[in-house]
Coordinates of C-alpha atoms in Angstrom, one line a residue:
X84 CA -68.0 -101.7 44.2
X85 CA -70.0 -98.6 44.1
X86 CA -68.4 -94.9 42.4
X87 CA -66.4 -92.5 44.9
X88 CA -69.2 -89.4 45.5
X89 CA -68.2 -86.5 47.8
X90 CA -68.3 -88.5 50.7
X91 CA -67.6 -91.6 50.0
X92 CA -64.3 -92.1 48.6
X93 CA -61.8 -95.3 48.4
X94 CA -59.2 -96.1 51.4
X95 CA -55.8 -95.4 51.0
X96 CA -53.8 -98.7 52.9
X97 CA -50.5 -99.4 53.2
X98 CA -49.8 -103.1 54.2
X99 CA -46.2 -103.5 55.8
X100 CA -45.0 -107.5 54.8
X101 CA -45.8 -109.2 51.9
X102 CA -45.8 -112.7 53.4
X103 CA -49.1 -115.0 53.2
X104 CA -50.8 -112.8 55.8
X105 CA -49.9 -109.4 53.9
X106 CA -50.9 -110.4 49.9
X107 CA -54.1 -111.8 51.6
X108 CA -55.3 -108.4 53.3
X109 CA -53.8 -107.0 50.1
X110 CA -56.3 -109.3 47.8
X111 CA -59.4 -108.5 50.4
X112 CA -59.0 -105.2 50.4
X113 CA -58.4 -104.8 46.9
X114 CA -61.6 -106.5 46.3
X115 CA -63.6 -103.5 48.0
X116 CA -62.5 -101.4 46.0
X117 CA -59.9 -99.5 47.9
X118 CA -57.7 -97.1 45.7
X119 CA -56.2 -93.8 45.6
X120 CA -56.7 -91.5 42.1
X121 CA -53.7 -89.4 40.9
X122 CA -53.4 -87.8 37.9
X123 CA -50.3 -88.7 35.6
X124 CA -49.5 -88.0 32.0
X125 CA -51.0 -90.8 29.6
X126 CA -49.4 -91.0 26.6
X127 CA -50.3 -94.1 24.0
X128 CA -46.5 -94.8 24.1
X129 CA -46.2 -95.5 27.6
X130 CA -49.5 -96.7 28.5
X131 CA -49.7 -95.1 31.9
X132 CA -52.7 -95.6 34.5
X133 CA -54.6 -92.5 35.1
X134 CA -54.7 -94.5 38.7
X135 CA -52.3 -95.9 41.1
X136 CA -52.8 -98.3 43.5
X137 CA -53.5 -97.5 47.4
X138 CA -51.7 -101.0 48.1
X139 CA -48.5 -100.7 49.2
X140 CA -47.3 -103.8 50.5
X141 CA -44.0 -103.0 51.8
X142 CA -41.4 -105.7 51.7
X143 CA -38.0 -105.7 52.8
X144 CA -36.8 -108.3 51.3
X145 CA -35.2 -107.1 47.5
X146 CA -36.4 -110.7 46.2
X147 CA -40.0 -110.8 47.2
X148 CA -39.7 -114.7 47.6
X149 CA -42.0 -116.3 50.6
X150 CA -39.3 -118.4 52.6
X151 CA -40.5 -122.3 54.4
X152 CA -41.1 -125.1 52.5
X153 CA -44.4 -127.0 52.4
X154 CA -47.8 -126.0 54.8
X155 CA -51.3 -127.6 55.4
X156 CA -54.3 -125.8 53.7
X157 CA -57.4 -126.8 55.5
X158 CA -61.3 -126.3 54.8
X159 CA -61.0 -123.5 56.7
X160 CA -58.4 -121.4 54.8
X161 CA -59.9 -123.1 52.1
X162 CA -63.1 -121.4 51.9
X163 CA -61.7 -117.5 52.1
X164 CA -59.2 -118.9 49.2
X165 CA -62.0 -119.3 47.5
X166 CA -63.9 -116.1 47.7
X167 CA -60.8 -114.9 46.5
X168 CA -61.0 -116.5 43.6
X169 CA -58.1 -118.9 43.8
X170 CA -57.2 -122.0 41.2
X171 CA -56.3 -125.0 43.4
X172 CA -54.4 -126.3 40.7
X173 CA -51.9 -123.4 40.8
X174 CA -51.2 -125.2 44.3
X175 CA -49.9 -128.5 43.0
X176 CA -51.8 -130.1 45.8
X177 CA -51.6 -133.2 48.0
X178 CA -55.3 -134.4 50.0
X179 CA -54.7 -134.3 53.5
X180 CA -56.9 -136.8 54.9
X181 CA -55.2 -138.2 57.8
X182 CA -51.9 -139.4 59.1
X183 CA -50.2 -142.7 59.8
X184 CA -48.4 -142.7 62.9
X185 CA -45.1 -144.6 64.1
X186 CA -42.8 -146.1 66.9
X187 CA -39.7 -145.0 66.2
X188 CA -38.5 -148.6 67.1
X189 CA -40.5 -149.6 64.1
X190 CA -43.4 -151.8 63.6
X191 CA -47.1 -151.4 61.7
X192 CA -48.2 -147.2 61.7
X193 CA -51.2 -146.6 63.2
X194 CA -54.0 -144.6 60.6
X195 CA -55.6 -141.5 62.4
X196 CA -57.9 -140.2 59.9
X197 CA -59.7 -136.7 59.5
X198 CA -63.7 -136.6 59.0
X199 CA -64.3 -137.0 55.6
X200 CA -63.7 -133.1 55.1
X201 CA -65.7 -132.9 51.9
X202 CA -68.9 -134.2 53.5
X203 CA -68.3 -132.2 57.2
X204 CA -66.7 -128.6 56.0
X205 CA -67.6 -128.8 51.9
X206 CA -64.1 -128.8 50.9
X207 CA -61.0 -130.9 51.4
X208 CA -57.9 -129.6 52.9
X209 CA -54.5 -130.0 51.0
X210 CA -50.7 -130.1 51.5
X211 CA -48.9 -127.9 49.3
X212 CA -45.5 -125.9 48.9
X213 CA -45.3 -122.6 50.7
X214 CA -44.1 -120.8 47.6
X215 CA -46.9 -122.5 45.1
X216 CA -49.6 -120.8 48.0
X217 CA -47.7 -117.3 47.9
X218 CA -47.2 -117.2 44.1
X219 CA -51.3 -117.5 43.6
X220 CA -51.9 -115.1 46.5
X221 CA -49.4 -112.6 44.6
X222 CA -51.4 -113.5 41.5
X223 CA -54.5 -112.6 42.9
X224 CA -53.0 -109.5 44.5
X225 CA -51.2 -108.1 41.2
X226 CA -52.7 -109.4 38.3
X227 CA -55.1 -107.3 36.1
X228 CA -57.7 -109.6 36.0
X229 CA -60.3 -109.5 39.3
X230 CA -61.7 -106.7 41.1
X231 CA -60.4 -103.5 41.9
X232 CA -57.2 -101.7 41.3
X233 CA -54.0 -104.0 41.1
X234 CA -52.1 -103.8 44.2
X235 CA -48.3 -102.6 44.0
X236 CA -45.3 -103.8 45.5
X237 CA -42.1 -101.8 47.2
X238 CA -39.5 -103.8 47.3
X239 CA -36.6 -103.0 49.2
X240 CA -38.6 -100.1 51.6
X241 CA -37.9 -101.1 54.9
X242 CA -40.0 -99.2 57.6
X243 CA -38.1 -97.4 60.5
X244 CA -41.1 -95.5 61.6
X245 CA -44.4 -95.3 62.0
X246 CA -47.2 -93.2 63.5
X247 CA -50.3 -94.6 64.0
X248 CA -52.4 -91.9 65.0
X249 CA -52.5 -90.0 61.8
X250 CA -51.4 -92.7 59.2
X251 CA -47.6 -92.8 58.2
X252 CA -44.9 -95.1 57.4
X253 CA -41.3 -93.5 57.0
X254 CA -38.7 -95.7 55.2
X255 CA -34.9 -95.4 55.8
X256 CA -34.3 -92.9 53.1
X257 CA -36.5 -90.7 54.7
X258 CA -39.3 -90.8 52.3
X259 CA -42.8 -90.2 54.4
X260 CA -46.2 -92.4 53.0
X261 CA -49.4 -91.5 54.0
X262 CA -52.3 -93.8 54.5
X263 CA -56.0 -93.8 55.9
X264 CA -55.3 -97.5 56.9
X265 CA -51.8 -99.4 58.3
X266 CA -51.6 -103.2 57.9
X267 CA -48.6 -104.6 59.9
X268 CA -48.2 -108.2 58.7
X269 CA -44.3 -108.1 59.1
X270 CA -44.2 -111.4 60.7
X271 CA -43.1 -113.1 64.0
X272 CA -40.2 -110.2 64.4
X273 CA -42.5 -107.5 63.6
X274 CA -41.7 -104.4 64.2
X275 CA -45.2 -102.7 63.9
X276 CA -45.7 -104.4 67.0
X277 CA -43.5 -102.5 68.7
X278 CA -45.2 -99.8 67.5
X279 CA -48.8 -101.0 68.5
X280 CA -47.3 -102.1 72.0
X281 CA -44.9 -99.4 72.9
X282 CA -42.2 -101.6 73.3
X283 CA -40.7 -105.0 72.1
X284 CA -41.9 -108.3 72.3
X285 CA -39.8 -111.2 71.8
X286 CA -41.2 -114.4 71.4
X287 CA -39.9 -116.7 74.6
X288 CA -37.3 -119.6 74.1
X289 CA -39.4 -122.7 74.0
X290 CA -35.9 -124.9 74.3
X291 CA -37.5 -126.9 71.2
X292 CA -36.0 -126.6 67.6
X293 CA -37.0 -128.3 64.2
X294 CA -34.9 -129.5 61.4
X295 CA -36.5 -128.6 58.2
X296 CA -35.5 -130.4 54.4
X297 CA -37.2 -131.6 51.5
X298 CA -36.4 -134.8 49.5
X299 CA -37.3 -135.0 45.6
X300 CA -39.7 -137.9 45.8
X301 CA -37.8 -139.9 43.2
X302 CA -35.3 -140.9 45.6
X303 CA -37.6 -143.5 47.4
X304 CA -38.3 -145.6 44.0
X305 CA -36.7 -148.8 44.5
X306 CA -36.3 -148.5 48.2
X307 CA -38.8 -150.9 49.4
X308 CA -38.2 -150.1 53.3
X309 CA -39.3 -146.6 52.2
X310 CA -42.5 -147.6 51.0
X311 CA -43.9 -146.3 54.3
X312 CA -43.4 -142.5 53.1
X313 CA -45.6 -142.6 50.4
X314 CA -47.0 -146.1 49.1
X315 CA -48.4 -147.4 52.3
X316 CA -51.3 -145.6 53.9
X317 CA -53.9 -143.1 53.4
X318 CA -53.0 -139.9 51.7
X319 CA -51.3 -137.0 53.9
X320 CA -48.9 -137.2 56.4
X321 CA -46.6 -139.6 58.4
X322 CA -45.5 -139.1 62.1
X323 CA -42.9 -140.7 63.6
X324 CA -42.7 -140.4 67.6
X325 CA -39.3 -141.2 69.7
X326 CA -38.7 -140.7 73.5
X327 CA -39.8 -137.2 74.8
X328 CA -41.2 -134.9 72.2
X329 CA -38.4 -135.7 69.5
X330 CA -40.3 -136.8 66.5
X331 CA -40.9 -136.6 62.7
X332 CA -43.4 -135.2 60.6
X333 CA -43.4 -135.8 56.8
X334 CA -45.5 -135.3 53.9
X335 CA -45.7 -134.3 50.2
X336 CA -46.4 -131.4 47.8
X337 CA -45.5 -130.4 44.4
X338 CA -48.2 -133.0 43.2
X339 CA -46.1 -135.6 44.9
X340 CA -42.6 -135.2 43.7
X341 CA -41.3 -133.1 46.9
X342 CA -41.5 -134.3 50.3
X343 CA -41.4 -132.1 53.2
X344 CA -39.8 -132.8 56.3
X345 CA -40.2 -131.7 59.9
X346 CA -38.3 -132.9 62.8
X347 CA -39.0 -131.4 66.1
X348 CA -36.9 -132.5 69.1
X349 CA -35.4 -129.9 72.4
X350 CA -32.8 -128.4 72.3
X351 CA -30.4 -128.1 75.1
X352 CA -28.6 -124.7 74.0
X353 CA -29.9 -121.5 75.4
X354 CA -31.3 -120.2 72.7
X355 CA -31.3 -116.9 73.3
X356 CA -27.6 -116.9 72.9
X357 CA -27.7 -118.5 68.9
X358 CA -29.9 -117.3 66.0
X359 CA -33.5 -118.4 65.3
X360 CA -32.1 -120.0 62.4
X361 CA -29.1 -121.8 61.2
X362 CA -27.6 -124.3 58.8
X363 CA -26.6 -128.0 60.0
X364 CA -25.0 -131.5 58.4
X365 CA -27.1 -134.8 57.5
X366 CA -24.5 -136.0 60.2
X367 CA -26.2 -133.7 63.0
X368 CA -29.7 -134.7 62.4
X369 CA -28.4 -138.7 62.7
X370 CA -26.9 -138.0 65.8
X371 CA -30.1 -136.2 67.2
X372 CA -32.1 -139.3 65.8
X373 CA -29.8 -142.1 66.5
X374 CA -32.6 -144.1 68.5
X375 CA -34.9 -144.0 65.9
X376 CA -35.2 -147.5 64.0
X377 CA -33.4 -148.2 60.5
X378 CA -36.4 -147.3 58.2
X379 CA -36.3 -144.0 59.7
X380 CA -32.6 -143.7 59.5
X381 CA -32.7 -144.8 56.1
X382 CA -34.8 -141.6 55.1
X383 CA -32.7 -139.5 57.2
X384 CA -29.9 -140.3 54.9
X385 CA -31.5 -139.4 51.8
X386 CA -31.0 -135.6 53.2
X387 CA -28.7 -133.1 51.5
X388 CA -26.5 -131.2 53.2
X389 CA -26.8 -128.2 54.6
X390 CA -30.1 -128.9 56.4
X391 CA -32.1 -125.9 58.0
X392 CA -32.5 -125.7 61.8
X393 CA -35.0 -123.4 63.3
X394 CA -35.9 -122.6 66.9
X395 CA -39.1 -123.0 67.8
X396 CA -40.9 -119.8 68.8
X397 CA -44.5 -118.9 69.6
X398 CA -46.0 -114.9 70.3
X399 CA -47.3 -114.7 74.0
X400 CA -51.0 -113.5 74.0
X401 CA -50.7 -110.1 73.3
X402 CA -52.8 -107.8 75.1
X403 CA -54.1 -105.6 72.0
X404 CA -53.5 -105.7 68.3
X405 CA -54.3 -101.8 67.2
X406 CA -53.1 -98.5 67.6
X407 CA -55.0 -95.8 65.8
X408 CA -54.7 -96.2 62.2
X409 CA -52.4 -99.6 62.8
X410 CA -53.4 -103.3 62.9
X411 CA -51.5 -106.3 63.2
X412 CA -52.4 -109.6 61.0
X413 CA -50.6 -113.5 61.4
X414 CA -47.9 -113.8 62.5
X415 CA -47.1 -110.5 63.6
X416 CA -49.9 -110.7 66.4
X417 CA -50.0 -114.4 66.8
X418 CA -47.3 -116.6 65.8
X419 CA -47.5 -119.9 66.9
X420 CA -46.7 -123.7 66.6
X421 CA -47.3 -125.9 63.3
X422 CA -48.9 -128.5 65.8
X423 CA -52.9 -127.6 64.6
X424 CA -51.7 -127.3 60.8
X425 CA -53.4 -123.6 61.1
X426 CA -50.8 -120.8 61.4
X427 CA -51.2 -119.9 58.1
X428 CA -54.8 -120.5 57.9
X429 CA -55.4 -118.1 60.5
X430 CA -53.0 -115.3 58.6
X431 CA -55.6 -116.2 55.7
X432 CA -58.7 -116.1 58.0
X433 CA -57.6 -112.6 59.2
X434 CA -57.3 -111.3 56.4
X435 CA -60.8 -111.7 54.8
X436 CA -62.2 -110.8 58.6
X437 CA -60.1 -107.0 58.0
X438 CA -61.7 -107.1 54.2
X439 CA -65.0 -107.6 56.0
X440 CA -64.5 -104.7 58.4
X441 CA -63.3 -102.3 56.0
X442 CA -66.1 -102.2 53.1
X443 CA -65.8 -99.7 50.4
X444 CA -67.5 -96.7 52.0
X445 CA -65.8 -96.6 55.6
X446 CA -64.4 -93.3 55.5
X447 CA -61.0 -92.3 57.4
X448 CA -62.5 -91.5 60.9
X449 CA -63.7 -94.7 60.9
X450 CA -61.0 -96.9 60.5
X451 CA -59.9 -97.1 64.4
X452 CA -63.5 -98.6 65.4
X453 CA -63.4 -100.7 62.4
X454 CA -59.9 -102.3 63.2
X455 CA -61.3 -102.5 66.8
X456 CA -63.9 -105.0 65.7
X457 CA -61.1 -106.4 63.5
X458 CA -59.3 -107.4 66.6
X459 CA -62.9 -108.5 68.7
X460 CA -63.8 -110.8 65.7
X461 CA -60.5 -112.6 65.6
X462 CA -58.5 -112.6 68.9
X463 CA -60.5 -115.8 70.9
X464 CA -59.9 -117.7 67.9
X465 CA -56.2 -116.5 67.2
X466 CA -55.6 -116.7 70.9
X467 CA -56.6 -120.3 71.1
X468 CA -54.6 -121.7 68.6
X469 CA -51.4 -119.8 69.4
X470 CA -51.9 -121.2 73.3
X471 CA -53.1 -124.6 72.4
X472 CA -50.7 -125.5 69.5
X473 CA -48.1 -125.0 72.0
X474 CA -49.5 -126.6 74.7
X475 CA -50.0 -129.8 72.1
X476 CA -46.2 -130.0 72.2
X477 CA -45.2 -129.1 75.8
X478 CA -47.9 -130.9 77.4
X479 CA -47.5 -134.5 77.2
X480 CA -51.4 -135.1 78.2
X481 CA -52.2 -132.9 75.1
X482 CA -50.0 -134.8 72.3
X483 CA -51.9 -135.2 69.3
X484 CA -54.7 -134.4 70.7
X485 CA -56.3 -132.3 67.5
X486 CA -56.1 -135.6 65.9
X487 CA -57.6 -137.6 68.5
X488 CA -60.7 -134.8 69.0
X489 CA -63.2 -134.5 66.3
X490 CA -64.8 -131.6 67.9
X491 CA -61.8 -129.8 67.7
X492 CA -61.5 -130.3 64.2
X493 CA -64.9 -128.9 63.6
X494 CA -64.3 -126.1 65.3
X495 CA -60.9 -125.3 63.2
X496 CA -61.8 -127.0 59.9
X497 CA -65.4 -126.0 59.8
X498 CA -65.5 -121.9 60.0
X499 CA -66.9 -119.8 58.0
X500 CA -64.0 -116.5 59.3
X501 CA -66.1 -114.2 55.8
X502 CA -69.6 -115.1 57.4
X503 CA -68.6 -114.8 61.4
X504 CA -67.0 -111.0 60.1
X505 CA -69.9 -109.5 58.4
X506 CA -72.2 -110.7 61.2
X507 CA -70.0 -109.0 63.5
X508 CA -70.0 -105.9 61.3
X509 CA -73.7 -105.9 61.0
X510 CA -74.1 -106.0 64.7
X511 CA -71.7 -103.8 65.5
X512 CA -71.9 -100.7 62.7
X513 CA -75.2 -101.3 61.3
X514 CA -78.2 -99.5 62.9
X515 CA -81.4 -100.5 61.8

C-alpha cells in the first residue's frame, strides 16, 4: 500500500449487507488500502483513531448474525480465503471428498468421489457451519491485525435510497453517506438491485422448497442402522434420492458433532401466495417422506421441532450489475441453487475479482469503468452457475450431473477468480 500524494488518495466505499458476499469485498478492499482520513480529538484517555474507516458495511439486521446452517467450501473459494489470510481451523472443518448416494428404498450407497482435490486444484474443499465461515470473514474484516484500516460496521442503518450517479446512501432517519464506491451485497431480496435495474426483480417460484435442520451428531451413537450418516463411507456428504426430485442431502460440520440437513422435494402451494420461509413439525417432513425406507425415517425422527422450510428461489440472469458508482456482488446479482456447492463460493470469488479492479490508486472518476470490468470478469461465470444449478434440479437429464462430470469440476474447483481479475485489469487499464 503506497502513501496518499495529491493525486492519489484512498477510496471511500460503502458496502450495503454484511452477509459472506459483503465482509469479503469488505476484507479485499480493505487490503488495498482503501480509507478515508478525518481528524478527531485524541486524547490518551479515550484512545481515539486519528482515522476512520471508509468501510461501511451497512446491515440491517440489529444482531449482525449470518443466518443458514452449514455450506461447502471448495478449492475454489478456498484459494481467495487464503490470500485473505484466513485460519482453516477457525472453520471447524469436515473434508469434502465425495458423496455416497442412496435408494430411498434402501440397499448398499453408491460412492461418487471428487478428484483428489489436493493433487488437481492444490487445496481440499471443506464442509463447515455458515456462522464459523462468517465469524473469520468478520475477523478478517474488523480485527486490528492485517492490512489496512479496520472496517466498521452500522448496524441497524437500513438503506431507503440510493443514488448511484454521484455516490449516496440515505438511511431511514434521513442521514445522507457519501462514498466514491457503492457495494450492494444485500442478498437475494436486494434492494440495490432495484436501484441498478430501475425496477424490482423478484426471483420466480420454482414450485420446489427444502426443509433445513441440524442434528447434534451424538444422537446417532448406538444406532447401528444410522451408521450410514457418518461411519460408513468416504468423508463428505450422503444423498438420498426418492421418486421425482424429492431427496436428501446430509453432511457434517462443527468438526463432526453437527450434522446438516437438506431435503429438497416440490411443493404444490403457489408460492407466491406464502412466505419464502416458514416454520414446520417433524410430523410434516414424515409425511412428505413417508416413501422413503426405515433407515431414512429413522433419521428423520431424530429432528427437533420446529423445522425450517424455505422456498427455493434462484435470480433470472440479470441483464447488468452496475449503475454509476453501484455494483452488485452474490447473491444480490446471482442467487442461485445449492446444487454445484458454489453459491457462496462465487459471493467469495467476486469479491477478490472487485478488490482486483479497484487497486489503491484508482481515483473517483474511475470507479464506473472499473466496476464495468468488475461485471465483464465475473458474469459468464456467475451466469453459468446460477442457470446450471437450477437446471441440475429441474432437468431430470442433468441430475447430479457435477458429480458425474470431472470436467465440470475443474472448471468450478480449479479457478484461480485473483489471477483471471488482474489479468483482466492488466488488459483492460494498463497501457504499455
Amino acid at each position: 500500500m503506497s502513501a496518499p500524494t495529491a493525486d492519489c488518495r484512498p477510496l471511500n466505499i460503502a458496502i450495503v449487507g454484511a452477509g459472506l458476499g459483503g465482509l469479503g469485498a469488505a476484507i479485499a478492499l480493505r487490503r488495498q488500502g482503501h480509507l478515508v482520513k478525518v481528524k478527531l480529538r485524541v486524547t490518551i484517555q479515550d484512545r481515539q483513531s486519528i482515522f476512520t474507516e471508509s468501510f461501511q458495511v451497512f446491515e440491517a439486521s440489529l444482531v449482525n448474525k449470518e443466518i443458514g446452517a452449514a455450506i461447502g467450501v471448495p478449492p475454489n473459494a478456498m484459494r481467495v480465503l487464503e490470500a485473505f489470510g484466513y485460519d482453516q481451523k477457525n472453520l471447524r472443518s469436515c473434508d469434502y471428498r465425495g458423496i455416497v448416494a442412496y435408494s430411498a428404498d434402501g440397499g448398499e450407497g453408491k460412492t461418487m468421489l471428487f478428484k483428489d482435490q489436493a493433487k488437481h486444484y492444490g487445496r481440499q474443499g471443506c464442509l463447515c457451519h455458515r456462522t464459523a465461515l462468517h465469524e473469520e470473514l468478520k475477523r478478517l474484516a474488523l480485527g486490528e491485525v492485517g492490512p489496512g484500516t479496520p472496517v466498521q460496521i452500522f448496524l441497524g442503518a437500513e438503506i431507503v435510497n440510493c443514488d448511484p450517479q454521484i455516490g449516496t446512501l440515505t438511511n431511514q432517519a434521513g442521514e445522507t453517506y457519501e462514498a466514491d464506491v457503492i457495494i450492494g451485497a444485500d442478498g437475494i431480496r436486494s434492494t440495490m438491485r432495484t436501484v441498478v435495474l430501475g425496477s424490482p426483480v423478484v426471483p420466480p417460484a420454482t414450485n420446489i422448497c427444502t426443509f433445513r435442520w441440524t442434528v447434534d451428531a451424538s444422537k446417532l451413537e448406538g444406532r447401528p442402522e444410522l451408521d450410514w450418516v457418518l461411519k460408513v463411507g468416504v468423508p463428505g456428504g450422503r444423498m438420498v434420492g426418492g421418486a421425482g426430485s424429492a431427496h436428501i442431502f446430509l453432511y457434517p460440520c462443527q468438526d463432526a458433532t453437527l450434522i446438516n440437513v437438506a431435503m429438497m422435494h416440490p411443493d404444490a402451494r403457489d408460492q407466491d401466495k406464502h412466505s419464502w420461509y416458514s416454520r414446520v413439525t417433524r410430523e410434516d417432513v414424515l409425511k412428505e417422506y413417508k416413501d422413503f425406507g426405515p433407515p431414512f425415517k429413522a433419521f428423520i425422527q431424530l429432528a427437533e421441532d420446529p423445522i425450517n422450510l424455505w422456498q427455493m428461489r434462484a435470480m433470472p440472469l440479470l441483464p447488468t450489475w452496475t449503475k454509476g458508482r453501484l455494483a452488485l456482488l452474490g447473491d444480490a446479482a446471482h442467487a442461485t441453487f445449492p446444487t454445484l456447492g458454489q453459491g457462496a463460493a462465487m459471493a467469495v470469488e467476486d469479491s477478490a475479482a472487485l478488490g482486483c479492479m479497484l487497486p489503491y490508486g484508482t481515483k473517483p472518476e474511475e470507479v464506473p469503468s472499473r466496476l464495468a470490468a468488475y461485471q465483464d470478469v465475473r458474469k459468464a461465470r456467475d451466469d453459468f452457475v446460477c442457470l446450471d444449478s437450477l437446471e441440475q434440479v429441474t432437468i431430470p437429464s442433468k441430475r447430479g450431473l457435477f458429480f458425474r462430470s470431472g470436467e465440470m469440476q475443474d472448471m468450478l474447483n480449479g479457478y484461480d477468480a485473483i489471477a483471471v481479475a488482474r489479468e483482466h485489469f492488466h488488459k483492460t487499464f494498463i497501457k504499455i
